[in-house]
Structure formats: structure tokens, C-alpha cells
Coordinates of C-alpha atoms in Angstrom, one line a residue:
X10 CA 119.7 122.4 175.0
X11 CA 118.6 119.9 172.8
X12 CA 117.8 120.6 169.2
X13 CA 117.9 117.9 166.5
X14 CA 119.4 119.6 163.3
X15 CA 119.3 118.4 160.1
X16 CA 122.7 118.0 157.9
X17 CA 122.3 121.4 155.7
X18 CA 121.2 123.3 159.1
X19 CA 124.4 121.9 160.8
X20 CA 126.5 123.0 158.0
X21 CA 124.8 126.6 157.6
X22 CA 125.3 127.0 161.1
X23 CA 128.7 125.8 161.6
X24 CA 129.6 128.6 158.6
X25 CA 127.7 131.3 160.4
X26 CA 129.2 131.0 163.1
X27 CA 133.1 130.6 161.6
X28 CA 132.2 133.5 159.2
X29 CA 131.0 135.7 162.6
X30 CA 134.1 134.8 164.5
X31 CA 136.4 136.0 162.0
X32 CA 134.5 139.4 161.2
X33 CA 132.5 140.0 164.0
X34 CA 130.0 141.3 161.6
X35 CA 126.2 139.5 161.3
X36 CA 126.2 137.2 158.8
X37 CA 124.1 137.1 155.7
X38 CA 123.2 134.8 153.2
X39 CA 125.6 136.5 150.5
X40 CA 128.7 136.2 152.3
X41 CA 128.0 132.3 152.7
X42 CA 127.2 131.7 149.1
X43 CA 130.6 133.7 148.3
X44 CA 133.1 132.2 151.4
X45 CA 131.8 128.6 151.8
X46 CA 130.7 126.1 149.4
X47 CA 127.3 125.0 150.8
X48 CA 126.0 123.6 147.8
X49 CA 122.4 125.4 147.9
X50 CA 121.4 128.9 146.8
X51 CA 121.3 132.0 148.9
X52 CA 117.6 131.6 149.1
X53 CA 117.9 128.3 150.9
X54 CA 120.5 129.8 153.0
X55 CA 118.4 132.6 154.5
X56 CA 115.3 129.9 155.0
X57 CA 117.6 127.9 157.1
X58 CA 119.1 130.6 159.1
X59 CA 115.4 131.9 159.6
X60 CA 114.3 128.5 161.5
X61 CA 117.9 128.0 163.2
X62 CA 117.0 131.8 164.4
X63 CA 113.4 130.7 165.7
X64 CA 115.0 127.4 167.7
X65 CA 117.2 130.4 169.3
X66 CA 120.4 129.0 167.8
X67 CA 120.8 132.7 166.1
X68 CA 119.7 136.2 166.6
X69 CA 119.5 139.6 164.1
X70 CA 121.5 142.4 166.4
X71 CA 118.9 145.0 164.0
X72 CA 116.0 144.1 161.7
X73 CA 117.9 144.9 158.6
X74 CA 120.8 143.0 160.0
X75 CA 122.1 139.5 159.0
X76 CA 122.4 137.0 161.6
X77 CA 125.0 136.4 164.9
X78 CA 125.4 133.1 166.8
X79 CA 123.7 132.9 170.1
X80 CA 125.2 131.7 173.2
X81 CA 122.8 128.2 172.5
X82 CA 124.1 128.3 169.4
X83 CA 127.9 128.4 169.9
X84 CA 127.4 125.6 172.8
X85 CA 125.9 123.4 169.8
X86 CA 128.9 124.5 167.7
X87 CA 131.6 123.6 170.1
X88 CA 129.6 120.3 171.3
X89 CA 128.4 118.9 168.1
X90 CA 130.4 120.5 165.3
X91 CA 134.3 120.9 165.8
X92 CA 137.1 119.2 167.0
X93 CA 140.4 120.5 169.0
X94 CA 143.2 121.5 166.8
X95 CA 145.8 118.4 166.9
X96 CA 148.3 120.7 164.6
X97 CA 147.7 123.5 167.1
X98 CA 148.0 121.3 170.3
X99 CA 151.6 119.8 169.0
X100 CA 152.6 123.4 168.3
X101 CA 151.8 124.7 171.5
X102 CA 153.9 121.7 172.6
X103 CA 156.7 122.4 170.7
X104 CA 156.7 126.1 171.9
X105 CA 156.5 125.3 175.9
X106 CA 159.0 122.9 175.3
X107 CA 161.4 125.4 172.9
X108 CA 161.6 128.2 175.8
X109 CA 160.7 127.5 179.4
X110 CA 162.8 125.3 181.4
X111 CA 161.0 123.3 184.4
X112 CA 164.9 122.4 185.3
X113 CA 166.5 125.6 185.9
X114 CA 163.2 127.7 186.4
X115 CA 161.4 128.4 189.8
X116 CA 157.8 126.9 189.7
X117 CA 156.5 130.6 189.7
X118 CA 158.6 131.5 186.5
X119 CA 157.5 128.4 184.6
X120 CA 154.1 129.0 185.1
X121 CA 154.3 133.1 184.5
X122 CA 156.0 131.6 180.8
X123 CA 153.2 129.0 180.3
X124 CA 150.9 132.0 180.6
X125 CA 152.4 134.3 178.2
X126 CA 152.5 131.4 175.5
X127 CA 149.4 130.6 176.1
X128 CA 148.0 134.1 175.8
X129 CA 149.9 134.7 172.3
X130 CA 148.7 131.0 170.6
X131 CA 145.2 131.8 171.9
X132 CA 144.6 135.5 171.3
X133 CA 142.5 135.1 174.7
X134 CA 143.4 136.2 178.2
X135 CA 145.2 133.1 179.8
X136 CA 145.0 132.1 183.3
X137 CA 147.3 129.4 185.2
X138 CA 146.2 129.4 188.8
X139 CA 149.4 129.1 191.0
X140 CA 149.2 125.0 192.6
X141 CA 147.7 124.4 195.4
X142 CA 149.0 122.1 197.9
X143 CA 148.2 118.7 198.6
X144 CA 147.5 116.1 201.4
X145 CA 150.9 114.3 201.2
X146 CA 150.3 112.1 204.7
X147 CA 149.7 108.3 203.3
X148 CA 147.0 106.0 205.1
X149 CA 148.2 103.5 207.8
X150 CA 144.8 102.4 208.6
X151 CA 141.3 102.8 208.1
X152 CA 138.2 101.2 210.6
X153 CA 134.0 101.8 210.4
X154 CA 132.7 101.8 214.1
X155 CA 129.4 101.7 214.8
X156 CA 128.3 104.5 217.3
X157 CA 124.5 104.7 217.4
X158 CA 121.8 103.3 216.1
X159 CA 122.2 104.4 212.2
X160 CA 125.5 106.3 212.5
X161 CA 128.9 105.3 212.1
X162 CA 132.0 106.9 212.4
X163 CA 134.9 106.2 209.6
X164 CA 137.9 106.8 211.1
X165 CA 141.3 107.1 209.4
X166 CA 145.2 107.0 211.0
X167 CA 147.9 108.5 208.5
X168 CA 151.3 107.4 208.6
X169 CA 152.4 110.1 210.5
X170 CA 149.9 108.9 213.1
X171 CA 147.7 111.4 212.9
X172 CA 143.8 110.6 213.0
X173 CA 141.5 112.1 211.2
X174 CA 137.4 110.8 211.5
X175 CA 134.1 111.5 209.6
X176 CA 130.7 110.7 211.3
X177 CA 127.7 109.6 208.6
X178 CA 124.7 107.8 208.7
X179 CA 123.8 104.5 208.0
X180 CA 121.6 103.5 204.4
X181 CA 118.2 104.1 205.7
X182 CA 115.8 100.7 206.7
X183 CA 112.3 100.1 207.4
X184 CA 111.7 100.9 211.0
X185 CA 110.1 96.4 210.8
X186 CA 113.5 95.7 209.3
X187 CA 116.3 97.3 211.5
X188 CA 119.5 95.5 210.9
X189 CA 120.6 92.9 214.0
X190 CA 123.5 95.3 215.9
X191 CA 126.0 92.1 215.3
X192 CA 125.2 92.2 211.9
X193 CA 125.7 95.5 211.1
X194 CA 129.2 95.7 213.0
X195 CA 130.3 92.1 210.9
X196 CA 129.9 94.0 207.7
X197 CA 131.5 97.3 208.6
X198 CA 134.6 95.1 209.7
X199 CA 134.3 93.2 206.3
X200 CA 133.8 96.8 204.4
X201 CA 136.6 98.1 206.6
X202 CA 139.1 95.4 205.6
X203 CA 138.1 96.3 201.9
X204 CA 139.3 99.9 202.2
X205 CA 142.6 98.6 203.8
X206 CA 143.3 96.8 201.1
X207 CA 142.6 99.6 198.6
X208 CA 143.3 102.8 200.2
X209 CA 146.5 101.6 202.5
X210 CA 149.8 103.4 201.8
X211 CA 147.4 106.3 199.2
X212 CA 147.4 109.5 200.3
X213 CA 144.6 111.4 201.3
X214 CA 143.9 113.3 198.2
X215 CA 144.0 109.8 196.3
X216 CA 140.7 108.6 198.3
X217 CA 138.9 109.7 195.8
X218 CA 140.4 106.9 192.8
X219 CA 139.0 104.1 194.8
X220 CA 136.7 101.6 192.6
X221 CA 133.9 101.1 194.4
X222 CA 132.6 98.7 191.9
X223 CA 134.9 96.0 193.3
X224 CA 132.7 96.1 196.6
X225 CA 130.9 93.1 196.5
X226 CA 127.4 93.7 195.7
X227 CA 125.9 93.3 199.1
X228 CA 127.4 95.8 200.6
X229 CA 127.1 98.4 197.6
X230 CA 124.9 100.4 199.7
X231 CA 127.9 102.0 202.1
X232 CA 129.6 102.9 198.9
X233 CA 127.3 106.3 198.0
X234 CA 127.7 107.3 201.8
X235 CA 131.7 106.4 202.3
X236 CA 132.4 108.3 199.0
X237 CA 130.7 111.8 200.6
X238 CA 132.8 110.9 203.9
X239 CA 136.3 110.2 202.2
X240 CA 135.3 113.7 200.1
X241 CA 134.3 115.2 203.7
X242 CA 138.0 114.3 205.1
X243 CA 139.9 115.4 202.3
X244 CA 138.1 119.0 202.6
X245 CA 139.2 119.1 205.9
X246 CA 143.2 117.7 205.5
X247 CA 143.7 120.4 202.5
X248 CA 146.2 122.8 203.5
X249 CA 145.2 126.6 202.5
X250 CA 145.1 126.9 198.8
X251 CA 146.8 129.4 196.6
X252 CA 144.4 131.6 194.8
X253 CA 146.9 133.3 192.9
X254 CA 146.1 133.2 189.0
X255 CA 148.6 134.0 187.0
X256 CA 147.4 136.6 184.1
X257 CA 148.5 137.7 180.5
X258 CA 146.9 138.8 177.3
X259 CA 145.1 141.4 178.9
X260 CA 145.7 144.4 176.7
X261 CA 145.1 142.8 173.6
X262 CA 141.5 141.0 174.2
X263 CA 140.5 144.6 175.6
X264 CA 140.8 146.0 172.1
X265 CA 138.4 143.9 170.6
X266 CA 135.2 145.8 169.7
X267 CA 133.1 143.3 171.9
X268 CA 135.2 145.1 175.3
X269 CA 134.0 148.9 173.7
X270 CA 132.3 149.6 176.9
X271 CA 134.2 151.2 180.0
X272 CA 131.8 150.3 182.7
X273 CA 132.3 146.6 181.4
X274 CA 136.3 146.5 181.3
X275 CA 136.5 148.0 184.7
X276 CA 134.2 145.0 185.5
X277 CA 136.3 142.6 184.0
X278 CA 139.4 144.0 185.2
X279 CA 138.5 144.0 188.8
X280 CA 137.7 140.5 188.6
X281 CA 141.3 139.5 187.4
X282 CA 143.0 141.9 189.3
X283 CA 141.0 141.9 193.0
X284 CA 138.4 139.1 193.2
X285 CA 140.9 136.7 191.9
X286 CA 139.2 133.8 194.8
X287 CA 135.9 134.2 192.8
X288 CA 137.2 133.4 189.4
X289 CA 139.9 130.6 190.7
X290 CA 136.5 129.1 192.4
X291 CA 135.3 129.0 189.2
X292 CA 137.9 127.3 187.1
X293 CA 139.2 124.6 189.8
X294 CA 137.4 121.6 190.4
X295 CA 138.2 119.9 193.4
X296 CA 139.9 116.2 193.0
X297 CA 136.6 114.4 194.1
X298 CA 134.7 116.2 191.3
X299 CA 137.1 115.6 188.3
X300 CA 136.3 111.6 189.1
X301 CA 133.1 112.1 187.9
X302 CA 132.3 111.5 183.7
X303 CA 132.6 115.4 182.9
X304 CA 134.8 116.6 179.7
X305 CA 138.2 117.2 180.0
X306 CA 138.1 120.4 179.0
X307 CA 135.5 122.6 180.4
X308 CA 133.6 125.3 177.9
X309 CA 131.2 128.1 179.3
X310 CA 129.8 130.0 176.7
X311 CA 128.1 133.6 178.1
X312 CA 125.7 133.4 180.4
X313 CA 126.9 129.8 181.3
X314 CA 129.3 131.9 182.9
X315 CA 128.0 132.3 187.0
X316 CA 129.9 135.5 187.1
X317 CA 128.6 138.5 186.4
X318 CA 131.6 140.4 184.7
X319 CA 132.2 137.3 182.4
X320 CA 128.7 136.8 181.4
X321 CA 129.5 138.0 177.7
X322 CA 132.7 136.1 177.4
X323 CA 134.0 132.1 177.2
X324 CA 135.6 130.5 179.7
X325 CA 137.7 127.8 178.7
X326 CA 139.8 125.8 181.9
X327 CA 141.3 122.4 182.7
X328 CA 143.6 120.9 185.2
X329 CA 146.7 120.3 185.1
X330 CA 148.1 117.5 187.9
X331 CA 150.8 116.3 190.4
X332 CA 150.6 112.7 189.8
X333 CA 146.8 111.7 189.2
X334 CA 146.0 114.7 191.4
X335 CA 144.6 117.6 189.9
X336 CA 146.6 120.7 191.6
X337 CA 145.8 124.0 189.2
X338 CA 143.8 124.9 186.2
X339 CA 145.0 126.1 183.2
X340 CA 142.3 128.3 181.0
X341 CA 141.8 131.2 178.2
X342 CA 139.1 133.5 178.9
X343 CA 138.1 136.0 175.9
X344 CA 134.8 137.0 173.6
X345 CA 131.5 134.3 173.1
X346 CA 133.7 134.8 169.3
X347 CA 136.7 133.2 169.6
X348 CA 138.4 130.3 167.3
X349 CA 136.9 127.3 169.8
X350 CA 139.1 124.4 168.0
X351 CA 142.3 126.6 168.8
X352 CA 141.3 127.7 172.3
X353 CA 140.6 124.1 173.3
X354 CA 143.5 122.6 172.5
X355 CA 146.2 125.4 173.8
X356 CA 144.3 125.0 176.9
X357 CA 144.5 120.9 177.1
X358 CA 148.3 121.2 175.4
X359 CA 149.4 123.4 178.1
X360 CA 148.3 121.4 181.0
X361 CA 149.4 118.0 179.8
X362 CA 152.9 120.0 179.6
X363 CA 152.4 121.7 183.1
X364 CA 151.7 117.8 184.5
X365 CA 153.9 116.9 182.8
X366 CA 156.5 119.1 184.3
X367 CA 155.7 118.7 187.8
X368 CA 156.3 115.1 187.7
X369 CA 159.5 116.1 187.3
X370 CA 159.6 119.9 189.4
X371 CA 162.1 119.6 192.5
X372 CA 160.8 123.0 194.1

């Protein structure tokens, strides 16, 4: 959404919403002239909330009723407004480090104790998805073969010696300009010996770190096409994944007053405890789509939320790794009203130690 803000409606929104996520009560203009020092009188206050209401950044529950942050207007708060808690993020740290032990622990212990910390600095629900296991066969060899007229097939021999292949077409060409057959077979051998050099001796789930921008510029038009095909062949070489999320913090989000209603906690709770595959869906992001320029920690705010149960909550979620590969997610779920700055970072904090730890992890 964009909306261009001015300075004053920035600040009256950033206190709007800090003053509803510590009450959970609508907010007036009174109880920001009395908590924060805005510097303007409650007149100008309620002006400002009234056009930050009609750009559908807030929203009056009841006529009489002072104002509540909308989901729009939460996504400009956490986008625009904060930043992470570095004095949280070193706690949380300090605490993973204090009491689990990635030496003596099983894998399933360490992450059942990430989980409870995480719940208890957070105040949200936390949820550590179990790792998921990775291609571990390394490239011997890699070769582009032409196999019809526009088609070729990549083709790719682990060191195991297993082959594994991915058929895609060819950029197209004007039906006039159809590349000569000798041509086309001389660059997919030079494009071929290219990937060698990059990709040899990688594993599988590592195609994906390849720079493509150090393919000469003539034959930057395979790159798009090999990128969906290396993605294509690491889809297929994944081993089953665990969808087993590890939950805590349960209880205590569901006594907030914005979980009153039973049909909605029995909603909620079948979704962590039986449809567990829809929400790790959710929360993981495959290895090919974490290359892409996307924030390192992922907020959706309500009804950015594709899940119906969730719809009125944020879902905060990262990965954690094994090596440069992302393996699990680590994330808080809880109200739209929860203390962003401190969710973000318990949530980045956790998996930095969780990567951390499996560097080291001899299961």
C-alpha cells in the first residue's frame, strides 16, 4: 500500500498504534496528549487520526469509539516506523546459549527448548519446524544437449553416479531467424563448461547460489531458463520433508481478549495441532526462493495471512540453515497487536542460533 505520510502523521500513527498494543483499547486523542509527547494539541491529534482513518491506515470499532490500527496500518508501522530490538535479540542470545546444549542434546530436544524460549521472550505462540533433509550428493558433471528443434535437455551426474535430467525449451526466435543447429550446440557446450566450472563438486541444493551474472552477456538468455531447470531438479532430488512444527505458548496467547471467541480457537488449534502441512507450507520457503531480494524476516499482518484460521493474527517466520542452505523456519504467531520490534528480532536471534548450532550438530 502506498501512502505518503507526512512527519506529524507518522508520529501520531506510530503512538496509536504502541498505545493500542499495550491496552488493546481504541485510542483517543487524550490518552496521546497524556502518554507521548507529540508536541501539538489534542485537537490536531484527532484531525490527523481522522485523515490517517480515511487513507484506511485506522478504523473506530464503534462511533463513539477512539481509534485501532488497521491491518494497512500496522504493515506501514512495521515497514516504515520501527526497528528490531538489538537489546532484545542479544538477550534472546544469551538465553539460548545459557540453557540448551546443541552438544549433549538430541536435535529434537534442542529445538523443543528453542521453542519454549522463544514462546516466553515473545509472548506469541512459537513455531520451529523440525529440519528437513537435504540433497547431500555433490555434482560430478553437468552437459546441455540439444534434442529437438527448440528443446534441450540439461542433464546432471552426481558423484555417486547417479543422473538426474530436466528437459526445457530453448529462448524463443523469429521463425526468419532460427539459430544454425551447429551454432546452437557450440554455445550449449560453451554454457555447459560454464556450469562445470561453478556448480562442480556443489551439492544439489547449492544450485541455486550460482551467479549468473558472470555468464558472459551473449549467452544471458539461457540463464532465466537454466535457473527454472536447476529449481525443477532440486524439487525432484529432495528427500520427503518433515512437517513437524514444534509448538509452545499456546495457553497463554489464547487468553488474550482478541482469542474470546470459541469457534475461532478451535480454528486456530486445529491448524497447529492437525493441519500442521498447511501452516509449515506457509512459513518455509524453498532454498530457490530465499535467493531472491525478499526481507529476512517475513511479517504477515491479518489478512496477509492465506489461511483462514490466522487471518486475524501475525505471522512472523524466518529460516534457520545448514550451511548456506535454508533447512527449517523459525516464527511467532500471535494477535495483529503484538510488540513487532520484540517479535522480529526473537525470531531472527533464534535462527541465527539454530544455524548456528547445526554447523556444529553431529546427529
Amino acid at each position: 500500500m502506498q501512502v505518503q505520510l507526512t512527519n506529524r502523521q507518522q508520529h501520531i500513527l506510530w503512538a496509536t498504534v504502541r498505545h493500542y498494543i499495550a491496552t488493546a483499547e481504541p485510542v483517543g486523542s487524550k490518552a496521546l496528549v497524556e502518554e507521548y509527547k507529540l508536541g501539538v494539541s489534542s485537537a490536531t491529534i484527532r484531525n490527523t487520526m481522522g485523515v490517517l482513518e480515511k487513507v484506511g491506515l485506522l478504523y473506530q470499532p464503534h462511533t463513539s469509539a477512539g481509534r485501532v490500527p488497521s491491518d494497512s496500518g500496522y504493515r506501514i508501522y512495521v515497514d516504515q516506523l520501527i526497528t528490531p530490538s538489538e537489546t532484545l535479540a542479544r538477550k534472546v542470545e544469551v538465553e539460548l546459549q545459557s540453557n540448551l546444549n546443541w552438544e549433549d542434546w538430541s536435535l529434537e530436544a534442542l529445538l523443543q527448548g528453542s521453542a519454549h524460549i522463544l514462546a516466553t521472550l515473545s509472548g506469541c505462540i512459537s513455531l520451529i519446524t523440525m529440519p528437513q533433509n537435504t540433497p547431500t550428493a555433490l555434482l560430478r558433471h553437468l552437459q546441455l544437449v540439444p534434442i529437438e528443434t527448440g528443446r534441450i535437455m540439461l542433464i546432471v551426474v552426481t558423484d555417486n553416479y547417479e543422473t538426474h535430467s530436466a528437459v526445457m525449451d530453448l529462448p524463443s526466435a523469429e521463425e526468419e531467424a532460427k539459430p544454425d543447429a551447429e551454432v546452437v550446440e557450440r554455445e550449449l557446450q560453451i554454457v555447459s563448461n560454464f556450469l562445470n566450472t561453478h556448480l562442480r563438486g556443489k551439492s544439489i541444493a547449492e544450485l541455486t547460489t550460482l551467479d549468473w551474472s558472470k555468464l558472459d552477456w551473449e549467452f544471458q538468455c539461457y540463464g532465466e531458463y537454466l535457473k527454472k531447470s536447476l529449481a525443477e531438479l532440486i524439487r525432484r532430488t529432495h528427500t520427503t520433508a518433515s512437517t513437524q512444527i514444534m509448538v509452545r505458548g499456546v495457553t497463554e496467547v489464547l487468553r488474550l481478549p482478541e482469542f474470546s471467541q470459541l469457534q475461532q480457537v478451535q480454528t486456530l488449534i486445529q491448524l497447529l495441532e492437525e493441519e500442521q502441512q498447511q501452516l509449515w507450507n506457509l512459513i518455509f520457503e524453498e532454498p530457490e526462493a530465499v535467493m531472491a531480494d525478499k526481507p529476512r524476516v517475513t511479517v504477515r499482518i491479518g489478512a496477509e495471512n492465506p489461511l483462514e484460521p490466522i487471518r486475524t493474527c501475525s505471522l512472523i517466520s524466518t529460516n534457520y540453515r545448514r550451511g548456506s542452505i535454508p533447512v527449517g523456519s523459525v516464527g511467532v504467531l500471535g494477535p495483529t497487536r503484538l510488540n513487532y520490534e520484540d517479535a522480529i528480532a526473537v525470531v531472527g536471534a533464534t535462527a541465527d542460533y539454530l544455524s548456528g548450532a547445526l554447523s556444529n550438530f553431529n546427529p
